[in-house]
XYZ file of C-alpha atoms in Angstrom:
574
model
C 0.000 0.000 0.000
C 2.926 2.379 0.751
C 4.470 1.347 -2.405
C 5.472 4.720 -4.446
C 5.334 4.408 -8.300
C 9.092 4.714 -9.683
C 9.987 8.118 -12.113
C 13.030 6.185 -13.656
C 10.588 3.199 -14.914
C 7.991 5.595 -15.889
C 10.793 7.153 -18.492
C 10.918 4.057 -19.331
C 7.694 3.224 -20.184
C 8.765 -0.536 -19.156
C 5.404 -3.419 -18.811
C 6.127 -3.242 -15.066
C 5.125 0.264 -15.021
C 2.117 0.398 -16.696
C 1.168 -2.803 -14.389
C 1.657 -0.962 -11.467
C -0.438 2.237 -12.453
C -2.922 -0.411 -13.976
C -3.177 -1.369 -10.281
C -2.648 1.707 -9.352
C -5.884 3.391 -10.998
C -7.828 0.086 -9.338
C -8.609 1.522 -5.724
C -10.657 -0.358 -2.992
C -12.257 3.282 -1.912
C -13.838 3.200 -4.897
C -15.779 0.507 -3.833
C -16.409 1.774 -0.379
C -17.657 4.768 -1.943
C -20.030 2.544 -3.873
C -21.499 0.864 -0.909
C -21.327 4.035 1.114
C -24.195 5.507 -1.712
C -25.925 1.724 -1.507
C -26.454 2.381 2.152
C -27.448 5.872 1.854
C -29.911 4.910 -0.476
C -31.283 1.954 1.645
C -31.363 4.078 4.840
C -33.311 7.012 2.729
C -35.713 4.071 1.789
C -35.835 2.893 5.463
C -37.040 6.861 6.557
C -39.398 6.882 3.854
C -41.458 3.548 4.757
C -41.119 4.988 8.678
C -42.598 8.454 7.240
C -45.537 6.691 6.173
C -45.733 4.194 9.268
C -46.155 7.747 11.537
C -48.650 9.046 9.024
C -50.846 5.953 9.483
C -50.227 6.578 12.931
C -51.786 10.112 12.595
C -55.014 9.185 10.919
C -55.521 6.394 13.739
C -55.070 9.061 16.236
C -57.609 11.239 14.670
C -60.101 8.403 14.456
C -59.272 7.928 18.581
C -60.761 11.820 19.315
C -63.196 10.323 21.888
C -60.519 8.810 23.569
C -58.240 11.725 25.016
C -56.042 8.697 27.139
C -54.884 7.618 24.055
C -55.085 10.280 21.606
C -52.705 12.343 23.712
C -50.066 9.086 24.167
C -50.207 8.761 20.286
C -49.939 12.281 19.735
C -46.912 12.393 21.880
C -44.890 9.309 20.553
C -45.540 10.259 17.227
C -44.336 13.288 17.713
C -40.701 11.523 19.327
C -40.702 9.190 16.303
C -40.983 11.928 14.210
C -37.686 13.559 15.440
C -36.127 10.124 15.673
C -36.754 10.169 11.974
C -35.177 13.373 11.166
C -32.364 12.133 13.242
C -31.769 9.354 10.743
C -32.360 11.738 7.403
C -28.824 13.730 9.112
C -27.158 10.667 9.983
C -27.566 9.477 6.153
C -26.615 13.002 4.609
C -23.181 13.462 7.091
C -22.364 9.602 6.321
C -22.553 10.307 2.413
C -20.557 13.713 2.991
C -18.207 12.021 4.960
C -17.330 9.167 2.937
C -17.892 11.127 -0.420
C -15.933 14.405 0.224
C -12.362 12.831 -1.055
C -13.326 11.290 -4.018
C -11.633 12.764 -6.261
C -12.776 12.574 -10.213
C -10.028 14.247 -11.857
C -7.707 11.223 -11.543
C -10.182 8.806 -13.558
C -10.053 11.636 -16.255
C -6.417 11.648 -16.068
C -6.145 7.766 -16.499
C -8.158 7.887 -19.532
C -5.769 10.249 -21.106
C -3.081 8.205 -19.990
C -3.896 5.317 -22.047
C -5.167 7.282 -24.776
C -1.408 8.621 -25.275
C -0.149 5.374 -24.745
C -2.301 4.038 -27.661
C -1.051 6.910 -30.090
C 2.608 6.339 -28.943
C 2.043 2.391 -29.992
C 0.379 3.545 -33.235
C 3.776 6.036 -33.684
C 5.752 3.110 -33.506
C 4.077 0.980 -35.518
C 4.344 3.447 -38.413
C 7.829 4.419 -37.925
C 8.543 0.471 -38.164
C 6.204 -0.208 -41.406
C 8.343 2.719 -43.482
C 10.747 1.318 -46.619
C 14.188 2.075 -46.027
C 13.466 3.310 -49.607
C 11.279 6.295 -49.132
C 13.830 8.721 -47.031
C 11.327 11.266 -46.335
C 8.367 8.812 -45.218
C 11.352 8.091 -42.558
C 12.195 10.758 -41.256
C 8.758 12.034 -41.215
C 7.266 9.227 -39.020
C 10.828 9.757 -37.450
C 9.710 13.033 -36.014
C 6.371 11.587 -35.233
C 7.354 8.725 -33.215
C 10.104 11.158 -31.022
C 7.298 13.837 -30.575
C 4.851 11.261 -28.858
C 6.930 9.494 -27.401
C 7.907 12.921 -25.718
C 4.593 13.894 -24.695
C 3.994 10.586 -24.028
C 7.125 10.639 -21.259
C 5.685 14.079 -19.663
C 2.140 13.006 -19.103
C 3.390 9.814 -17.467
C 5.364 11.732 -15.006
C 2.805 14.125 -14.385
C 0.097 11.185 -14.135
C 2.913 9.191 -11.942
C 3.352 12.287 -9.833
C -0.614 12.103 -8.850
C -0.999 8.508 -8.373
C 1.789 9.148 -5.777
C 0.318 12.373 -4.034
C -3.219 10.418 -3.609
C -0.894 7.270 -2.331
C 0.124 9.801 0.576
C -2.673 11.393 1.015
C -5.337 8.480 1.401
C -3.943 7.877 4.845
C -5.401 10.591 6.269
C -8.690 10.801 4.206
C -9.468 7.408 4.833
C -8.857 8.089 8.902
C -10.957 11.732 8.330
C -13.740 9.820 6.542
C -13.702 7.170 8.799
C -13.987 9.433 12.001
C -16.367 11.786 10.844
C -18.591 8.842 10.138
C -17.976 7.141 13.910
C -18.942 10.995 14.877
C -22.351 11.291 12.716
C -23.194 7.802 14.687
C -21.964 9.471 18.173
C -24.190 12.791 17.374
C -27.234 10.351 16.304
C -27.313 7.957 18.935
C -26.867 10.640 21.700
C -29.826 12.494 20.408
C -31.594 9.835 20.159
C -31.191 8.838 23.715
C -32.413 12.573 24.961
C -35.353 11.825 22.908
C -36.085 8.670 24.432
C -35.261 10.390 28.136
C -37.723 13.048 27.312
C -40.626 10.463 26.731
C -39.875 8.569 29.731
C -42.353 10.481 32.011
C -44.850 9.600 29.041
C -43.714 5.956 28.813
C -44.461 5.945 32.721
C -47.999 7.333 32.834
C -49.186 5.401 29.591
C -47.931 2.113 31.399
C -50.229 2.830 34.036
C -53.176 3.844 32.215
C -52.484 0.625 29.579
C -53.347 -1.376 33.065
C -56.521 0.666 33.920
C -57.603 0.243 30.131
C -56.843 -3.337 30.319
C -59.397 -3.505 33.495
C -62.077 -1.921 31.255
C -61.852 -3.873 28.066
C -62.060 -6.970 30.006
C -65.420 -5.594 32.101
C -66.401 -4.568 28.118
C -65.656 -7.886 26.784
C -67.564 -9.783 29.435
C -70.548 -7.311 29.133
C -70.695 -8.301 25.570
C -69.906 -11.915 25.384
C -72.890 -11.371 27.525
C -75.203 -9.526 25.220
C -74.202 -11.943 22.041
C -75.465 -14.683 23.974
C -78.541 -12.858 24.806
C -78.992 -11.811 21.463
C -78.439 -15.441 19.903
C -80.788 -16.895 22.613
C -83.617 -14.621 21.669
C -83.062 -13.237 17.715
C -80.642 -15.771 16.097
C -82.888 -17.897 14.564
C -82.656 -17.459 11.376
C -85.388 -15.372 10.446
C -84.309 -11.902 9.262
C -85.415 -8.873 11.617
C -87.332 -5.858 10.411
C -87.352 -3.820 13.628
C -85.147 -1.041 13.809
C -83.232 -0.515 16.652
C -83.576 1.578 19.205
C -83.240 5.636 18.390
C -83.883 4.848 14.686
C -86.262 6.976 13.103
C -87.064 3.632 10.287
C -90.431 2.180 11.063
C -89.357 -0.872 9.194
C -86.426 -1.976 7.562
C -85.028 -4.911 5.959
C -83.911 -6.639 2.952
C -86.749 -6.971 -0.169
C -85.942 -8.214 -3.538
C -86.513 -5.335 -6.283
C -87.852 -5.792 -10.181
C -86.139 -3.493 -12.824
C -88.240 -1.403 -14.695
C -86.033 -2.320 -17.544
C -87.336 -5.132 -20.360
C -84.851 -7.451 -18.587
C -87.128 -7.422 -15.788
C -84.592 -8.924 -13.086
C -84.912 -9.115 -8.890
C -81.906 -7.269 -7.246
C -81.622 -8.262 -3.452
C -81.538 -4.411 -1.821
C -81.776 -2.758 1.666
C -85.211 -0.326 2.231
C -86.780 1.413 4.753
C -89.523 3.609 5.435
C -88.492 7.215 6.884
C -89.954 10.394 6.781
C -93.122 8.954 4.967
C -90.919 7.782 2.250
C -89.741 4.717 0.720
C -85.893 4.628 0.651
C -83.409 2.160 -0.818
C -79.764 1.254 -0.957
C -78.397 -1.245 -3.533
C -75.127 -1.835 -1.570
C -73.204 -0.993 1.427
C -70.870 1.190 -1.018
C -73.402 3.189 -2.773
C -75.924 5.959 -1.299
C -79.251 5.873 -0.223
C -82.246 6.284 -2.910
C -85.832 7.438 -2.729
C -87.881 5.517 -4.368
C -91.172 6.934 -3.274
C -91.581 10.671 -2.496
C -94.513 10.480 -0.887
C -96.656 7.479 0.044
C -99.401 9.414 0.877
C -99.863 9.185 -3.284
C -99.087 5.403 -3.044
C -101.197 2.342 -2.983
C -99.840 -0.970 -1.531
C -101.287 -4.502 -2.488
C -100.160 -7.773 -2.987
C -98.597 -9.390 -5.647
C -100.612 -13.262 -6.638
C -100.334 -13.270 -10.459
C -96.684 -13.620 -11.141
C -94.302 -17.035 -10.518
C -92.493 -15.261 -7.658
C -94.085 -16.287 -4.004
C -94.326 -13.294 -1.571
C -94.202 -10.579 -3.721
C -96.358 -7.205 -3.476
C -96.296 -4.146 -5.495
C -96.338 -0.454 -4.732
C -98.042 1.836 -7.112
C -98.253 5.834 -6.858
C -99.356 8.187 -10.330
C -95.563 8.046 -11.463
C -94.765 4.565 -11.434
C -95.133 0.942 -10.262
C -92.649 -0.758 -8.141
C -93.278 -4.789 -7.299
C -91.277 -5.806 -4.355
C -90.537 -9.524 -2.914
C -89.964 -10.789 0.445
C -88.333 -13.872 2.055
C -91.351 -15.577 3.991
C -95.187 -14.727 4.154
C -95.028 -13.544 7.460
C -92.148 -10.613 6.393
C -94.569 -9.675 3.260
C -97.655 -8.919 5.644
C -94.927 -7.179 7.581
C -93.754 -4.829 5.136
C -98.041 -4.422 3.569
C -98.589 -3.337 7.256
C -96.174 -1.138 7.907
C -96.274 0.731 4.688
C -100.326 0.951 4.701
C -99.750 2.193 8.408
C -97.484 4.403 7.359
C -99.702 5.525 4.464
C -102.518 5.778 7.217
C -100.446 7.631 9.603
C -99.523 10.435 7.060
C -102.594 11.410 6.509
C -103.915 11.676 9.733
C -100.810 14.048 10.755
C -100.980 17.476 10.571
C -99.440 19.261 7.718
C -98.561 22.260 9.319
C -95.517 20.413 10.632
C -94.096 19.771 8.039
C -94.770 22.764 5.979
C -93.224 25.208 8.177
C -91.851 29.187 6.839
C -87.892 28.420 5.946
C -85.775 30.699 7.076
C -83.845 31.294 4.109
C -85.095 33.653 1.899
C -84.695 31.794 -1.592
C -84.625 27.908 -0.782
C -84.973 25.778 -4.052
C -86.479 22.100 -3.743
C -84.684 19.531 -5.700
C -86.169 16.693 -8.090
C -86.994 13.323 -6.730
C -85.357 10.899 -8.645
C -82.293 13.141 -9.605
C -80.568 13.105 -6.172
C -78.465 10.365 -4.997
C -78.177 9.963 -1.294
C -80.827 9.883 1.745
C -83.757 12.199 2.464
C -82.744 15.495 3.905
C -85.454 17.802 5.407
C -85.149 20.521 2.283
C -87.583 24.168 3.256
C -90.993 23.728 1.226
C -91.566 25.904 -1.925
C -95.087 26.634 -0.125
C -93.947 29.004 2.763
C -91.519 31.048 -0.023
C -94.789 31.159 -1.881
C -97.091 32.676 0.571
C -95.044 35.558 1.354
C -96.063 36.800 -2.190
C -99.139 40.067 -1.331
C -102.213 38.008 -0.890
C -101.006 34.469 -1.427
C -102.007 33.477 1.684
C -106.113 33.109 0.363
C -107.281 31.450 -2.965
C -106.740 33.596 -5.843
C -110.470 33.103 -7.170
C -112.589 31.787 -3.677
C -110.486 33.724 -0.842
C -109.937 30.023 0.434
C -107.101 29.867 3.548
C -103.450 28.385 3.038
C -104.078 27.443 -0.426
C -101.777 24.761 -1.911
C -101.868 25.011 -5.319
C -100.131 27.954 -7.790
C -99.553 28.764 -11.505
C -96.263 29.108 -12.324
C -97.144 30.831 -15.329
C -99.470 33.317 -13.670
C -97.877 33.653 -10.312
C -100.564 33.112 -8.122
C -101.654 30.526 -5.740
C -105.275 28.548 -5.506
C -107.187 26.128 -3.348
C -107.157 22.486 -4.848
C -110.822 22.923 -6.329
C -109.633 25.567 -8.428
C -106.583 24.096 -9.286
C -109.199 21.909 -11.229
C -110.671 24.609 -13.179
C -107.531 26.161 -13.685
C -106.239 22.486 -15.211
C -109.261 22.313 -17.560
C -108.844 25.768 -19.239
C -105.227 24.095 -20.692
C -101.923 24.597 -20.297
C -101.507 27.102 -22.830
C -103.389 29.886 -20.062
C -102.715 28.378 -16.674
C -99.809 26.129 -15.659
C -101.115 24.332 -11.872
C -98.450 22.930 -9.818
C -98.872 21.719 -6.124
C -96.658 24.007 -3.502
C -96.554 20.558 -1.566
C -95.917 17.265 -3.911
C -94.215 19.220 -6.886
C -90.459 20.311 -7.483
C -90.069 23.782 -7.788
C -87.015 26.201 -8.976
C -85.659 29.390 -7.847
C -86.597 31.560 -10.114
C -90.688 29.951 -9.595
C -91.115 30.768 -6.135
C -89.631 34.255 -7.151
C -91.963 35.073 -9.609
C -94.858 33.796 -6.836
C -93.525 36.296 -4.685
C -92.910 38.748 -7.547
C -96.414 38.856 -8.758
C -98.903 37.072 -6.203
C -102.743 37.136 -5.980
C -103.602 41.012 -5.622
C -100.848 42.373 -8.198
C -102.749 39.228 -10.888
C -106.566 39.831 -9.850
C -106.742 43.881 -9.896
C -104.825 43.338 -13.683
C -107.581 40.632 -14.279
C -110.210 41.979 -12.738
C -109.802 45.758 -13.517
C -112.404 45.605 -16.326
C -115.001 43.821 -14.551
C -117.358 44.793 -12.258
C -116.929 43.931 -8.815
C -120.174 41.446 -8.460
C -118.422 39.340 -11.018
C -115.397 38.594 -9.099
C -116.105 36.009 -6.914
C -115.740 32.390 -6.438
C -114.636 30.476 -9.202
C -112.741 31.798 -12.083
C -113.862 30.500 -15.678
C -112.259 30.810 -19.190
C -114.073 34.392 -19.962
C -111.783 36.065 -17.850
C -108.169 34.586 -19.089
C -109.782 35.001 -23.228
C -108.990 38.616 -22.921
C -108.430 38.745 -26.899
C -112.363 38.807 -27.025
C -112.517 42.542 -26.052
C -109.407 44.174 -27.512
C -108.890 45.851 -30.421
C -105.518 45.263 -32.526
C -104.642 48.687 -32.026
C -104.709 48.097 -28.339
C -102.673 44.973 -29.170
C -100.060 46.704 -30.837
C -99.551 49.414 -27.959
C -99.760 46.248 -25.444
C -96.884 44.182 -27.818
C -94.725 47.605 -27.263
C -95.383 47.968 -23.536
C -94.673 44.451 -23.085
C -91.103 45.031 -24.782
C -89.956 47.624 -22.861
C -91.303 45.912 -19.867
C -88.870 43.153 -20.413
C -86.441 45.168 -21.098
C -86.552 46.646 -17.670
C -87.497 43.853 -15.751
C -90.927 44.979 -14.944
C -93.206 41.610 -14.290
C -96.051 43.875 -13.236
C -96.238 46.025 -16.485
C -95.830 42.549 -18.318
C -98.275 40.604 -16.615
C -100.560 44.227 -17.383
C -99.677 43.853 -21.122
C -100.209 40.046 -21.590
C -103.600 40.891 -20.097
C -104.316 43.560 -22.758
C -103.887 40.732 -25.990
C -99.841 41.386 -26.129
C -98.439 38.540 -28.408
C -95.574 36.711 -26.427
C -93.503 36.490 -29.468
C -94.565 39.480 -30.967
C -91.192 41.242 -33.130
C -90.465 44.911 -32.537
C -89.473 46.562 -36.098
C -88.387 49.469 -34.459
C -85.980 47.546 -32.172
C -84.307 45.760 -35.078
C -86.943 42.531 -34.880
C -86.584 41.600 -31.487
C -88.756 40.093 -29.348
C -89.997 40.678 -25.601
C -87.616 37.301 -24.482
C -84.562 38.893 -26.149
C -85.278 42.435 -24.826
C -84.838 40.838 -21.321
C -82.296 38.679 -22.135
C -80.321 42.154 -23.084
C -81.675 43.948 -20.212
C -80.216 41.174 -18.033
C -83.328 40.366 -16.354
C -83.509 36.188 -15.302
C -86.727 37.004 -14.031
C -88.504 38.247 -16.516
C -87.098 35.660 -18.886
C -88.375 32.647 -16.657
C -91.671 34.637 -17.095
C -92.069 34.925 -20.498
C -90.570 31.359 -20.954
C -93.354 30.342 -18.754
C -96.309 32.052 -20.953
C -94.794 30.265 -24.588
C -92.251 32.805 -25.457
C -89.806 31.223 -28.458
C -86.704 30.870 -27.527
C -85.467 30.357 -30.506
C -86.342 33.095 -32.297
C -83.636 35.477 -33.658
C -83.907 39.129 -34.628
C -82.895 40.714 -37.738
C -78.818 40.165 -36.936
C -79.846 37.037 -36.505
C -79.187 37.106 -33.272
C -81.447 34.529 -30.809
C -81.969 35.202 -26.833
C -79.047 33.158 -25.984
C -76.509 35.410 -28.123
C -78.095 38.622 -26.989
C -77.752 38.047 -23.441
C -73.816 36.387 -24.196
C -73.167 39.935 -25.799
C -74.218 41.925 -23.389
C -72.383 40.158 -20.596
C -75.039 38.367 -19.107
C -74.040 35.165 -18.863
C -74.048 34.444 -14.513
């Protein structure tokens, strides 16, 4: 190892030498450097996997919040294990800086260069050899060649000799440096880590003695319900399913009923239901949500099923749809007619008032039935938004309390006898929907409130004399066409415009009265129509109104320009 590469042989240029810087060039801290980075690698591995061993630690001490005894130990020896961690991350990065600091990668460069001039020396010589005796100047020219190389050749091998030497002298005290500041990066790491540890002693001490007291109560719990699953098994287990809820569960039944698909397949699905809330509710599996499958089952009918192959089936029918259900045993089918017939019963004996209290937000919107995933949530009724509209609170046309029906095209509310009426004068002049059973949007119960029963009957009424206004409403008085003239049309098709284009749903609903046309173009306002004047004056309401009463929108002016475009250009597109 002390051995010192000789000048006079590298002059030389004899085998020997280039054997020796051969062997030279092939140091063992090369390969310590090489495992040095292997373990450095492994250990940053090794902190890694404990990083995410202490974050799994973390989530189970945040599902442990009840339990402040052992929340807090966690807590505390995750945060110790943590440092300990962080510990190990320095130990790694002094280790590599240790062992990697001397390595020095100017020699291996050198070496290369080395042999490269020793390959153009042999080349030289090879030449110089091959040249006829014949050809004087091809002599003496690969003459000069072979002494110039072979000179160059001479002073890189005593510079490269020179540094194989220095290192040879040198490595004695970078190997003892490395070596030292390594034993010191351990020292540092395992002194820290037994302050750490010293720290958490007083913690290691208490949680001992509240492991003992915890290992007194699970036992207590253990026998109390080693107890209970025998009393369970004695009385429950045995083998019939149960449809009781338990205790504090607002289900009146619940239980597991085979379902038919709607679709032409017509297949049973084994799912979970319930009754809650006076509504039917199902959930296909544990991983998916909670459906409604009935609204209401006040609007259902319940009978049994004796026509099909299937034993214990019964069906469930409301004015949407059909739904045929199957059970596992007779006795769990006149279960489930029971309960939902009682249930059925019960509903309609309640009191509505309860569940049709005011919301306090002013603008709630109900959602769709069908359309939302996941269970019944107690959502504020459309019908207290809708009686806050002036007069709403009586019958439009027979001064009836709490009505709960409305037209959503006329924006006022009605008992449920002249919802009928309303229904048979068409669609086309009065759109009924029930404040109770139907979905309603935002903009709906706005309008409602917007308009409402005194703004609609002194526009209705204003022409008639106060003797006829009573009672029940028929067709005469929506036909308003039949006393009109088309001059008063044309004024009423104007004021209806600029209405719109102001957002005015009293003047509207005033010119609709008077014969306006819905759709009606404005040649002085370049063809447009009362829809696209609001869509440029920006007003959602008085869009959803006209939409409402049959305006087109599809209809485009004389840019070409529809409702749609008109409202993009003007910016009103939130």
């Amino acid at each position: 190892m002390d051995t010192l590469l000789d000048f006079e042989e590298c002059v030389k240029d004899s085998p020997e030498f280039r054997y020796l810087t051969f062997l030279k060039s092939v140091s063992l801290t090369n390969q310590v450097m090489k495992l040095c980075s292997k373990m450095v690698e492994a250990g940053q591995a090794y902190s890694t996997a404990n990083q995410l061993f202490l974050s799994g630690l973390a989530e189970l001490s945040i599902h442990q919040k009840k339990d402040n005894v052992v929340t807090n130990c966690l807590n505390q020896f995750n945060q110790g294990l943590h440092e300990m961690v962080n510990f190990h991350i320095m130990l790694f990065d002094q280790t590599q800086r240790a062992i990697m600091q001397h390595k020095n990668r100017n020699r291996s460069c050198t070496r290369r260069e080395f042999v490269r001039i020793g390959e153009d020396l042999e080349t030289a010589a090879m030449k110089n050899a091959q040249v006829s005796r014949h050809k004087a100047t091809d002599a003496e020219r690969a003459s000069h060649l072979l002494l110039a190389t072979r000179k160059c050749y001479q002073h890189f091998a005593l510079d490269y000799c020179l540094q194989l030497n220095t290192f040879k002298t040198q490595q004695k005290i970078d190997i003892l440096n490395s070596v030292f500041s390594y034993v010191h990066a351990q020292f540092t790491f395992f002194h820290q880590g037994f302050d750490l540890l010293r720290d958490l002693e007083p913690t290691m001490k208490t949680m001992a003695a509240q492991l003992s007291q915890l290992s007194a109560e699970c036992a207590a719990k253990r026998k109390d319900l080693e107890n209970t699953h025998l009393l369970v098994q004695q009385r429950d287990a045995s083998g019939e399913p149960v449809v009781r809820p338990c205790p504090g569960n607002e289900d009146i039944i619940q239980g597991y009923l085979f379902k038919r698909s709607r679709r032409k397949s017509k297949t049973w699905k084994r799912c979970w239901f319930s009754i809650r809330d006076n509504q039917l509710i199902y959930r296909k599996s544990h991983k998916e949500e909670a459906l409604v499958l009935f609204e209401d089952l006040r609007l259902c009918a319940v009978k049994s099923l004796e026509h099909i192959d299937r034993r214990f089936c019964f069906e469930l029918l409301s004015v949407q749809k059909c739904c045929a259900l199957q059970a596992d045993s007779e006795q769990l089918k006149q279960a489930w007619l029971s309960a939902l017939q009682g249930s059925i019963d019960l509903a309609y004996r309640e009191r509505t008032d309860k569940s049709l209290t005011e919301p306090k937000e002013p603008s709630p919107v109900l959602c769709g039935g069908d359309s939302s995933p996941g269970p019944p949530t107690h959502r504020p009724p459309a019908l207290g938004v809708a009686l806050r509209g002036p007069g709403n609170q009586q019958c439009c046309d027979c001064s009836e309390e709490e009505p709960r029906w409305a037209s959503i095209n006329l924006g006022v509310t009605m008992c449920i006898e002249c919802s009928g009426i309303h229904r048979s004068l068409g669609v086309h002049l009065s759109k009924v929907r029930s404040l109770t059973l139907d979905s309603w949007e935002a903009e709906q119960l706005k309008l409602l409130c917007g308009l409402g029963n005194n703004v609609m009957n002194q526009i209705f009424e204003a022409r008639y004399p106060l003797s006829t206004c009573v009672c029940i409403l028929n067709a005469e008085l929506f036909e308003t066409s039949c006393f009109v003239s088309e001059n008063q049309k044309d004024d009423a098709g104007l004021c209806l415009y600029r209405a719109a284009f102001v957002g005015d749903l009293v003047a509207m609903a005033t010119a609709l009265a008077e014969g306006a046309e819905v759709n009606r173009t404005i040649a002085e306002e370049e063809g447009r129509t009362a829809l696209i004047g609001a869509a440029v004056g920006g007003s959602l309401l008085a869009c959803e109104f006209l939409l409402q009463n049959g305006a087109n929108v599809n209809h485009r002016d004389l840019r070409g320009r529809g409702a749609l475009h008109a409202a993009a250009t003007a910016g009103h597109t939130g």
